[in-house]
């Protein structure tokens, strides 16, 4: 099955984050969407209230209420057979260590949207 990946993040958007860890977060969110059956995963970002807000949106089947209740809990959040339930717990830990937050929202028409908020890169001072 082919998954369409769309990077709609403007190149001038910069967050205060460890590059490798942020990549791990976004790769995990995208891989989870693909494993859940999404045909398209879209990444967007914008500045808002002194933060960078990143959205990972998919057109998959969405999340059940049971999955939502334990989504970020270690060993409790796996929505697929054979999953450990650690992926989203690790994602949340990484985001919190970066003074950020992560929530999940329903996507109109199906799917899910994970919203990550991180500090902006501080402006350079002279």
mmCIF file of N, CA and C in Angstrom:
data_model
loop_
_atom_site.group_PDB
_atom_site.id
_atom_site.type_symbol
_atom_site.label_atom_id
_atom_site.label_comp_id
_atom_site.label_asym_id
_atom_site.label_seq_id
_atom_site.Cartn_x
_atom_site.Cartn_y
_atom_site.Cartn_z
ATOM 1 N N UNK A 1 0.839 -1.180 0.000
ATOM 2 C CA UNK A 1 0.000 0.000 0.000
ATOM 3 C C UNK A 1 0.880 1.238 0.000
ATOM 4 N N UNK A 2 0.507 2.200 -0.790
ATOM 5 C CA UNK A 2 1.269 3.443 -0.911
ATOM 6 C C UNK A 2 0.634 4.509 -0.018
ATOM 7 N N UNK A 3 1.468 5.203 0.733
ATOM 8 C CA UNK A 3 1.014 6.316 1.566
ATOM 9 C C UNK A 3 1.586 7.597 0.971
ATOM 10 N N UNK A 4 0.731 8.601 0.797
ATOM 11 C CA UNK A 4 1.184 9.898 0.301
ATOM 12 C C UNK A 4 1.623 10.751 1.494
ATOM 13 N N UNK A 5 2.838 11.270 1.421
ATOM 14 C CA UNK A 5 3.400 12.121 2.481
ATOM 15 C C UNK A 5 3.467 13.537 1.958
ATOM 16 N N UNK A 6 2.903 14.488 2.698
ATOM 17 C CA UNK A 6 2.945 15.880 2.277
ATOM 18 C C UNK A 6 3.606 16.729 3.366
ATOM 19 N N UNK A 7 4.719 17.364 3.009
ATOM 20 C CA UNK A 7 5.392 18.297 3.902
ATOM 21 C C UNK A 7 4.965 19.705 3.506
ATOM 22 N N UNK A 8 4.058 20.292 4.294
ATOM 23 C CA UNK A 8 3.569 21.643 4.031
ATOM 24 C C UNK A 8 4.096 22.619 5.080
ATOM 25 N N UNK A 9 5.282 22.324 5.623
ATOM 26 C CA UNK A 9 5.904 23.186 6.636
ATOM 27 C C UNK A 9 6.725 24.263 5.923
ATOM 28 N N UNK A 10 6.407 25.539 6.176
ATOM 29 C CA UNK A 10 7.202 26.604 5.552
ATOM 30 C C UNK A 10 8.666 26.518 6.014
ATOM 31 N N UNK A 11 9.612 26.740 5.110
ATOM 32 C CA UNK A 11 11.028 26.580 5.467
ATOM 33 C C UNK A 11 11.517 27.557 6.540
ATOM 34 N N UNK A 12 10.818 28.673 6.722
ATOM 35 C CA UNK A 12 11.280 29.646 7.720
ATOM 36 C C UNK A 12 10.842 29.316 9.150
ATOM 37 N N UNK A 13 10.023 28.299 9.329
ATOM 38 C CA UNK A 13 9.574 27.912 10.670
ATOM 39 C C UNK A 13 10.698 27.156 11.373
ATOM 40 N N UNK A 14 11.056 27.634 12.567
ATOM 41 C CA UNK A 14 12.090 26.977 13.371
ATOM 42 C C UNK A 14 11.599 26.856 14.804
ATOM 43 N N UNK A 15 11.785 25.667 15.367
ATOM 44 C CA UNK A 15 11.421 25.412 16.756
ATOM 45 C C UNK A 15 12.690 25.211 17.577
ATOM 46 N N UNK A 16 12.587 25.464 18.860
ATOM 47 C CA UNK A 16 13.690 25.222 19.784
ATOM 48 C C UNK A 16 13.592 23.752 20.193
ATOM 49 N N UNK A 17 14.331 22.884 19.488
ATOM 50 C CA UNK A 17 14.228 21.445 19.730
ATOM 51 C C UNK A 17 15.464 20.726 19.217
ATOM 52 N N UNK A 18 15.718 19.562 19.778
ATOM 53 C CA UNK A 18 16.777 18.691 19.289
ATOM 54 C C UNK A 18 16.306 18.090 17.963
ATOM 55 N N UNK A 19 17.076 18.299 16.924
ATOM 56 C CA UNK A 19 16.674 17.880 15.571
ATOM 57 C C UNK A 19 16.362 16.388 15.492
ATOM 58 N N UNK A 20 17.240 15.554 16.044
ATOM 59 C CA UNK A 20 17.041 14.105 15.974
ATOM 60 C C UNK A 20 15.804 13.669 16.746
ATOM 61 N N UNK A 21 15.583 14.276 17.911
ATOM 62 C CA UNK A 21 14.420 13.895 18.706
ATOM 63 C C UNK A 21 13.122 14.365 18.053
ATOM 64 N N UNK A 22 13.141 15.564 17.474
ATOM 65 C CA UNK A 22 11.945 16.047 16.779
ATOM 66 C C UNK A 22 11.651 15.168 15.561
ATOM 67 N N UNK A 23 12.698 14.760 14.855
ATOM 68 C CA UNK A 23 12.512 13.834 13.730
ATOM 69 C C UNK A 23 11.861 12.542 14.227
ATOM 70 N N UNK A 24 12.328 12.031 15.363
ATOM 71 C CA UNK A 24 11.773 10.793 15.919
ATOM 72 C C UNK A 24 10.278 10.960 16.212
ATOM 73 N N UNK A 25 9.914 12.111 16.775
ATOM 74 C CA UNK A 25 8.507 12.389 17.073
ATOM 75 C C UNK A 25 7.680 12.367 15.789
ATOM 76 N N UNK A 26 8.113 13.128 14.791
ATOM 77 C CA UNK A 26 7.339 13.237 13.554
ATOM 78 C C UNK A 26 7.313 11.921 12.787
ATOM 79 N N UNK A 27 8.432 11.206 12.765
ATOM 80 C CA UNK A 27 8.472 9.908 12.088
ATOM 81 C C UNK A 27 7.531 8.916 12.771
ATOM 82 N N UNK A 28 7.494 8.942 14.098
ATOM 83 C CA UNK A 28 6.616 8.037 14.836
ATOM 84 C C UNK A 28 5.156 8.352 14.562
ATOM 85 N N UNK A 29 4.803 9.637 14.596
ATOM 86 C CA UNK A 29 3.412 10.014 14.327
ATOM 87 C C UNK A 29 3.006 9.636 12.903
ATOM 88 N N UNK A 30 3.888 9.851 11.936
ATOM 89 C CA UNK A 30 3.591 9.493 10.554
ATOM 90 C C UNK A 30 3.481 7.987 10.364
ATOM 91 N N UNK A 31 4.408 7.245 10.976
ATOM 92 C CA UNK A 31 4.381 5.783 10.857
ATOM 93 C C UNK A 31 3.123 5.209 11.501
ATOM 94 N N UNK A 32 2.728 5.750 12.655
ATOM 95 C CA UNK A 32 1.500 5.277 13.303
ATOM 96 C C UNK A 32 0.291 5.490 12.398
ATOM 97 N N UNK A 33 0.226 6.650 11.760
ATOM 98 C CA UNK A 33 -0.895 6.936 10.853
ATOM 99 C C UNK A 33 -0.916 5.931 9.703
ATOM 100 N N UNK A 34 0.243 5.677 9.125
ATOM 101 C CA UNK A 34 0.331 4.728 8.007
ATOM 102 C C UNK A 34 -0.073 3.328 8.456
ATOM 103 N N UNK A 35 0.404 2.915 9.626
ATOM 104 C CA UNK A 35 0.069 1.573 10.135
ATOM 105 C C UNK A 35 -1.415 1.443 10.446
ATOM 106 N N UNK A 36 -2.049 2.564 10.800
ATOM 107 C CA UNK A 36 -3.482 2.538 11.120
ATOM 108 C C UNK A 36 -4.354 2.526 9.866
ATOM 109 N N UNK A 37 -3.730 2.722 8.694
ATOM 110 C CA UNK A 37 -4.490 2.649 7.458
ATOM 111 C C UNK A 37 -4.630 3.954 6.704
ATOM 112 N N UNK A 38 -3.905 4.984 7.116
ATOM 113 C CA UNK A 38 -3.990 6.261 6.403
ATOM 114 C C UNK A 38 -3.420 6.117 4.998
ATOM 115 N N UNK A 39 -4.032 6.824 4.061
ATOM 116 C CA UNK A 39 -3.519 6.881 2.700
ATOM 117 C C UNK A 39 -2.731 8.151 2.459
ATOM 118 N N UNK A 40 -2.933 9.142 3.366
ATOM 119 C CA UNK A 40 -2.229 10.415 3.244
ATOM 120 C C UNK A 40 -1.902 10.935 4.637
ATOM 121 N N UNK A 41 -0.674 11.423 4.793
ATOM 122 C CA UNK A 41 -0.234 12.053 6.038
ATOM 123 C C UNK A 41 0.331 13.415 5.664
ATOM 124 N N UNK A 42 -0.174 14.450 6.320
ATOM 125 C CA UNK A 42 0.232 15.828 5.999
ATOM 126 C C UNK A 42 0.834 16.487 7.233
ATOM 127 N N UNK A 43 1.997 17.123 7.049
ATOM 128 C CA UNK A 43 2.686 17.835 8.114
ATOM 129 C C UNK A 43 2.605 19.334 7.829
ATOM 130 N N UNK A 44 2.101 20.119 8.801
ATOM 131 C CA UNK A 44 2.037 21.568 8.670
ATOM 132 C C UNK A 44 2.625 22.192 9.934
ATOM 133 N N UNK A 45 2.983 23.462 9.859
ATOM 134 C CA UNK A 45 3.462 24.190 11.033
ATOM 135 C C UNK A 45 3.219 25.671 10.848
ATOM 136 N N UNK A 46 3.006 26.358 11.957
ATOM 137 C CA UNK A 46 2.834 27.806 11.943
ATOM 138 C C UNK A 46 3.277 28.376 13.281
ATOM 139 N N UNK A 47 3.581 29.658 13.281
ATOM 140 C CA UNK A 47 3.874 30.371 14.524
ATOM 141 C C UNK A 47 2.547 30.809 15.135
ATOM 142 N N UNK A 48 2.435 30.660 16.461
ATOM 143 C CA UNK A 48 1.220 31.078 17.145
ATOM 144 C C UNK A 48 1.543 31.372 18.609
ATOM 145 N N UNK A 49 1.319 32.611 19.028
ATOM 146 C CA UNK A 49 1.506 32.999 20.432
ATOM 147 C C UNK A 49 2.883 32.636 20.981
ATOM 148 N N UNK A 50 3.930 32.921 20.217
ATOM 149 C CA UNK A 50 5.289 32.669 20.676
ATOM 150 C C UNK A 50 5.703 31.208 20.647
ATOM 151 N N UNK A 51 4.962 30.408 19.917
ATOM 152 C CA UNK A 51 5.241 28.971 19.833
ATOM 153 C C UNK A 51 5.208 28.547 18.373
ATOM 154 N N UNK A 52 5.707 27.349 18.134
ATOM 155 C CA UNK A 52 5.539 26.693 16.839
ATOM 156 C C UNK A 52 4.502 25.593 17.045
ATOM 157 N N UNK A 53 3.455 25.624 16.244
ATOM 158 C CA UNK A 53 2.411 24.608 16.322
ATOM 159 C C UNK A 53 2.532 23.734 15.081
ATOM 160 N N UNK A 54 2.836 22.463 15.315
ATOM 161 C CA UNK A 54 3.008 21.477 14.247
ATOM 162 C C UNK A 54 1.794 20.554 14.265
ATOM 163 N N UNK A 55 1.212 20.339 13.097
ATOM 164 C CA UNK A 55 0.092 19.400 12.996
ATOM 165 C C UNK A 55 0.477 18.243 12.086
ATOM 166 N N UNK A 56 0.189 17.033 12.555
ATOM 167 C CA UNK A 56 0.350 15.823 11.749
ATOM 168 C C UNK A 56 -1.056 15.283 11.557
ATOM 169 N N UNK A 57 -1.546 15.406 10.328
ATOM 170 C CA UNK A 57 -2.927 15.098 9.996
ATOM 171 C C UNK A 57 -2.967 13.881 9.076
ATOM 172 N N UNK A 58 -3.914 12.976 9.338
ATOM 173 C CA UNK A 58 -4.042 11.815 8.452
ATOM 174 C C UNK A 58 -5.497 11.567 8.094
ATOM 175 N N UNK A 59 -5.677 10.767 7.060
ATOM 176 C CA UNK A 59 -7.026 10.425 6.610
ATOM 177 C C UNK A 59 -7.386 8.986 6.958
ATOM 178 N N UNK A 60 -6.768 8.458 8.001
ATOM 179 C CA UNK A 60 -7.024 7.078 8.425
ATOM 180 C C UNK A 60 -8.371 6.927 9.110
ATOM 181 N N UNK A 61 -8.560 5.803 9.795
ATOM 182 C CA UNK A 61 -9.845 5.515 10.415
ATOM 183 C C UNK A 61 -10.124 6.295 11.696
ATOM 184 N N UNK A 62 -9.144 7.045 12.197
ATOM 185 C CA UNK A 62 -9.339 7.778 13.448
ATOM 186 C C UNK A 62 -9.062 6.884 14.642
ATOM 187 N N UNK A 63 -9.303 7.422 15.820
ATOM 188 C CA UNK A 63 -9.009 6.711 17.067
ATOM 189 C C UNK A 63 -10.299 6.385 17.807
ATOM 190 N N UNK A 64 -10.352 5.186 18.356
ATOM 191 C CA UNK A 64 -11.496 4.806 19.169
ATOM 192 C C UNK A 64 -11.409 5.526 20.519
ATOM 193 N N UNK A 65 -12.525 5.577 21.225
ATOM 194 C CA UNK A 65 -12.525 6.190 22.558
ATOM 195 C C UNK A 65 -11.575 5.442 23.488
ATOM 196 N N UNK A 66 -11.536 4.113 23.389
ATOM 197 C CA UNK A 66 -10.641 3.318 24.241
ATOM 198 C C UNK A 66 -9.180 3.661 23.956
ATOM 199 N N UNK A 67 -8.834 3.812 22.683
ATOM 200 C CA UNK A 67 -7.454 4.163 22.326
ATOM 201 C C UNK A 67 -7.105 5.554 22.840
ATOM 202 N N UNK A 68 -8.029 6.472 22.758
ATOM 203 C CA UNK A 68 -7.787 7.848 23.232
ATOM 204 C C UNK A 68 -7.495 7.896 24.728
ATOM 205 N N UNK A 69 -8.208 7.080 25.503
ATOM 206 C CA UNK A 69 -8.053 7.111 26.958
ATOM 207 C C UNK A 69 -6.654 6.712 27.404
ATOM 208 N N UNK A 70 -5.994 5.848 26.641
ATOM 209 C CA UNK A 70 -4.672 5.367 27.067
ATOM 210 C C UNK A 70 -3.581 5.697 26.051
ATOM 211 N N UNK A 71 -3.854 6.673 25.212
ATOM 212 C CA UNK A 71 -3.001 6.985 24.072
ATOM 213 C C UNK A 71 -1.536 7.212 24.433
ATOM 214 N N UNK A 72 -1.262 8.001 25.466
ATOM 215 C CA UNK A 72 0.111 8.350 25.814
ATOM 216 C C UNK A 72 0.635 7.561 27.020
ATOM 217 N N UNK A 73 -0.102 6.527 27.440
ATOM 218 C CA UNK A 73 0.324 5.714 28.580
ATOM 219 C C UNK A 73 1.233 4.583 28.098
ATOM 220 N N UNK A 74 2.393 4.394 28.765
ATOM 221 C CA UNK A 74 3.274 3.287 28.364
ATOM 222 C C UNK A 74 2.544 1.944 28.441
ATOM 223 N N UNK A 75 2.698 1.139 27.421
ATOM 224 C CA UNK A 75 2.143 -0.206 27.307
ATOM 225 C C UNK A 75 0.618 -0.239 27.226
ATOM 226 N N UNK A 76 -0.023 0.921 27.165
ATOM 227 C CA UNK A 76 -1.472 0.928 27.136
ATOM 228 C C UNK A 76 -2.046 1.574 25.907
ATOM 229 N N UNK A 77 -1.217 2.211 25.111
ATOM 230 C CA UNK A 77 -1.734 3.011 24.020
ATOM 231 C C UNK A 77 -1.700 2.382 22.652
ATOM 232 N N UNK A 78 -1.270 1.127 22.538
ATOM 233 C CA UNK A 78 -1.190 0.532 21.211
ATOM 234 C C UNK A 78 -2.576 0.242 20.675
ATOM 235 N N UNK A 79 -2.832 0.732 19.479
ATOM 236 C CA UNK A 79 -4.130 0.505 18.846
ATOM 237 C C UNK A 79 -4.049 -0.614 17.812
ATOM 238 N N UNK A 80 -2.881 -1.243 17.689
ATOM 239 C CA UNK A 80 -2.741 -2.302 16.685
ATOM 240 C C UNK A 80 -2.175 -3.562 17.332
ATOM 241 N N UNK A 81 -2.498 -4.708 16.748
ATOM 242 C CA UNK A 81 -1.970 -5.975 17.226
ATOM 243 C C UNK A 81 -0.459 -5.981 17.066
ATOM 244 N N UNK A 82 0.248 -6.432 18.086
ATOM 245 C CA UNK A 82 1.701 -6.518 18.027
ATOM 246 C C UNK A 82 2.406 -5.240 18.430
ATOM 247 N N UNK A 83 1.652 -4.158 18.660
ATOM 248 C CA UNK A 83 2.263 -2.902 19.091
ATOM 249 C C UNK A 83 2.577 -2.957 20.577
ATOM 250 N N UNK A 84 3.652 -2.266 20.974
ATOM 251 C CA UNK A 84 4.036 -2.265 22.386
ATOM 252 C C UNK A 84 3.326 -1.190 23.179
ATOM 253 N N UNK A 85 2.844 -0.159 22.502
ATOM 254 C CA UNK A 85 2.224 0.941 23.217
ATOM 255 C C UNK A 85 3.238 1.907 23.788
ATOM 256 N N UNK A 86 4.483 1.824 23.343
ATOM 257 C CA UNK A 86 5.515 2.727 23.839
ATOM 258 C C UNK A 86 5.734 3.938 22.943
ATOM 259 N N UNK A 87 5.404 3.835 21.675
ATOM 260 C CA UNK A 87 5.717 4.897 20.720
ATOM 261 C C UNK A 87 5.182 6.258 21.113
ATOM 262 N N UNK A 88 3.888 6.346 21.415
ATOM 263 C CA UNK A 88 3.313 7.642 21.750
ATOM 264 C C UNK A 88 3.702 8.098 23.143
ATOM 265 N N UNK A 89 3.982 7.168 24.045
ATOM 266 C CA UNK A 89 4.484 7.551 25.369
ATOM 267 C C UNK A 89 5.854 8.209 25.228
ATOM 268 N N UNK A 90 6.688 7.664 24.363
ATOM 269 C CA UNK A 90 8.007 8.251 24.108
ATOM 270 C C UNK A 90 7.856 9.604 23.428
ATOM 271 N N UNK A 91 6.954 9.699 22.467
ATOM 272 C CA UNK A 91 6.689 10.966 21.785
ATOM 273 C C UNK A 91 6.313 12.038 22.811
ATOM 274 N N UNK A 92 5.393 11.720 23.698
ATOM 275 C CA UNK A 92 4.958 12.694 24.695
ATOM 276 C C UNK A 92 6.116 13.104 25.619
ATOM 277 N N UNK A 93 6.935 12.142 26.019
ATOM 278 C CA UNK A 93 8.084 12.442 26.880
ATOM 279 C C UNK A 93 9.049 13.396 26.182
ATOM 280 N N UNK A 94 9.353 13.134 24.920
ATOM 281 C CA UNK A 94 10.259 14.007 24.164
ATOM 282 C C UNK A 94 9.689 15.418 24.073
ATOM 283 N N UNK A 95 8.407 15.524 23.760
ATOM 284 C CA UNK A 95 7.778 16.843 23.615
ATOM 285 C C UNK A 95 7.795 17.587 24.946
ATOM 286 N N UNK A 96 7.475 16.924 26.038
ATOM 287 C CA UNK A 96 7.474 17.576 27.348
ATOM 288 C C UNK A 96 8.874 18.033 27.747
ATOM 289 N N UNK A 97 9.891 17.246 27.395
ATOM 290 C CA UNK A 97 11.276 17.643 27.700
ATOM 291 C C UNK A 97 11.684 18.891 26.925
ATOM 292 N N UNK A 98 10.978 19.193 25.879
ATOM 293 C CA UNK A 98 11.237 20.389 25.078
ATOM 294 C C UNK A 98 10.284 21.538 25.450
ATOM 295 N N UNK A 99 9.687 21.456 26.634
ATOM 296 C CA UNK A 99 8.717 22.452 27.106
ATOM 297 C C UNK A 99 7.546 22.595 26.143
ATOM 298 N N UNK A 100 7.130 21.454 25.596
ATOM 299 C CA UNK A 100 6.038 21.450 24.644
ATOM 300 C C UNK A 100 4.845 20.662 25.139
ATOM 301 N N UNK A 101 3.867 20.556 24.264
ATOM 302 C CA UNK A 101 2.668 19.775 24.553
ATOM 303 C C UNK A 101 2.225 19.061 23.280
ATOM 304 N N UNK A 102 1.442 18.008 23.476
ATOM 305 C CA UNK A 102 0.880 17.264 22.346
ATOM 306 C C UNK A 102 -0.533 16.837 22.708
ATOM 307 N N UNK A 103 -1.441 17.040 21.768
ATOM 308 C CA UNK A 103 -2.826 16.608 21.925
ATOM 309 C C UNK A 103 -3.276 15.975 20.613
ATOM 310 N N UNK A 104 -4.352 15.231 20.677
ATOM 311 C CA UNK A 104 -4.921 14.645 19.463
ATOM 312 C C UNK A 104 -6.328 15.191 19.288
ATOM 313 N N UNK A 105 -6.661 15.498 18.053
ATOM 314 C CA UNK A 105 -7.985 16.020 17.712
ATOM 315 C C UNK A 105 -8.580 15.163 16.597
ATOM 316 N N UNK A 106 -9.906 15.149 16.529
ATOM 317 C CA UNK A 106 -10.566 14.489 15.411
ATOM 318 C C UNK A 106 -10.353 15.310 14.150
ATOM 319 N N UNK A 107 -10.250 14.636 13.030
ATOM 320 C CA UNK A 107 -10.128 15.297 11.740
ATOM 321 C C UNK A 107 -11.482 15.224 11.048
ATOM 322 N N UNK A 108 -12.015 16.371 10.611
ATOM 323 C CA UNK A 108 -13.299 16.315 9.903
ATOM 324 C C UNK A 108 -13.233 15.327 8.737
ATOM 325 N N UNK A 109 -14.209 14.451 8.665
ATOM 326 C CA UNK A 109 -14.246 13.475 7.586
ATOM 327 C C UNK A 109 -13.473 12.202 7.907
ATOM 328 N N UNK A 110 -12.949 12.075 9.117
ATOM 329 C CA UNK A 110 -12.202 10.884 9.520
ATOM 330 C C UNK A 110 -10.736 11.187 9.727
ATOM 331 N N UNK A 111 -10.045 10.254 10.326
ATOM 332 C CA UNK A 111 -8.628 10.428 10.589
ATOM 333 C C UNK A 111 -8.379 11.091 11.929
ATOM 334 N N UNK A 112 -7.141 11.493 12.128
ATOM 335 C CA UNK A 112 -6.737 12.127 13.376
ATOM 336 C C UNK A 112 -5.718 13.220 13.076
ATOM 337 N N UNK A 113 -5.639 14.166 13.978
ATOM 338 C CA UNK A 113 -4.645 15.227 13.886
ATOM 339 C C UNK A 113 -3.932 15.323 15.219
ATOM 340 N N UNK A 114 -2.624 15.121 15.210
ATOM 341 C CA UNK A 114 -1.806 15.329 16.397
ATOM 342 C C UNK A 114 -1.262 16.744 16.313
ATOM 343 N N UNK A 115 -1.446 17.507 17.380
ATOM 344 C CA UNK A 115 -1.017 18.902 17.443
ATOM 345 C C UNK A 115 0.097 19.013 18.477
ATOM 346 N N UNK A 116 1.275 19.413 18.011
ATOM 347 C CA UNK A 116 2.453 19.574 18.854
ATOM 348 C C UNK A 116 2.754 21.061 18.955
ATOM 349 N N UNK A 117 2.967 21.544 20.170
ATOM 350 C CA UNK A 117 3.327 22.937 20.402
ATOM 351 C C UNK A 117 4.708 22.975 21.050
ATOM 352 N N UNK A 118 5.622 23.760 20.445
ATOM 353 C CA UNK A 118 7.000 23.869 20.936
ATOM 354 C C UNK A 118 7.412 25.339 20.980
ATOM 355 N N UNK A 119 8.412 25.667 21.806
ATOM 356 C CA UNK A 119 8.911 27.043 21.813
ATOM 357 C C UNK A 119 9.540 27.408 20.462
ATOM 358 N N UNK A 120 9.403 28.683 20.090
ATOM 359 C CA UNK A 120 10.094 29.213 18.917
ATOM 360 C C UNK A 120 11.586 29.306 19.193
ATOM 361 N N UNK A 121 12.393 29.314 18.147
ATOM 362 C CA UNK A 121 13.817 29.586 18.305
ATOM 363 C C UNK A 121 13.934 31.035 18.758
ATOM 364 N N UNK A 122 14.672 31.292 19.857
ATOM 365 C CA UNK A 122 14.807 32.682 20.305
ATOM 366 C C UNK A 122 15.471 33.550 19.234
ATOM 367 N N UNK A 123 15.042 34.801 19.179
ATOM 368 C CA UNK A 123 15.638 35.738 18.226
ATOM 369 C C UNK A 123 17.089 36.006 18.627
ATOM 370 N N UNK A 124 17.951 36.144 17.639
ATOM 371 C CA UNK A 124 19.361 36.428 17.901
ATOM 372 C C UNK A 124 19.495 37.830 18.480
ATOM 373 N N UNK A 125 20.374 37.961 19.452
ATOM 374 C CA UNK A 125 20.625 39.284 20.037
ATOM 375 C C UNK A 125 22.020 39.739 19.634
ATOM 376 N N UNK A 126 22.183 41.034 19.508
ATOM 377 C CA UNK A 126 23.490 41.546 19.095
ATOM 378 C C UNK A 126 24.174 42.243 20.236
#
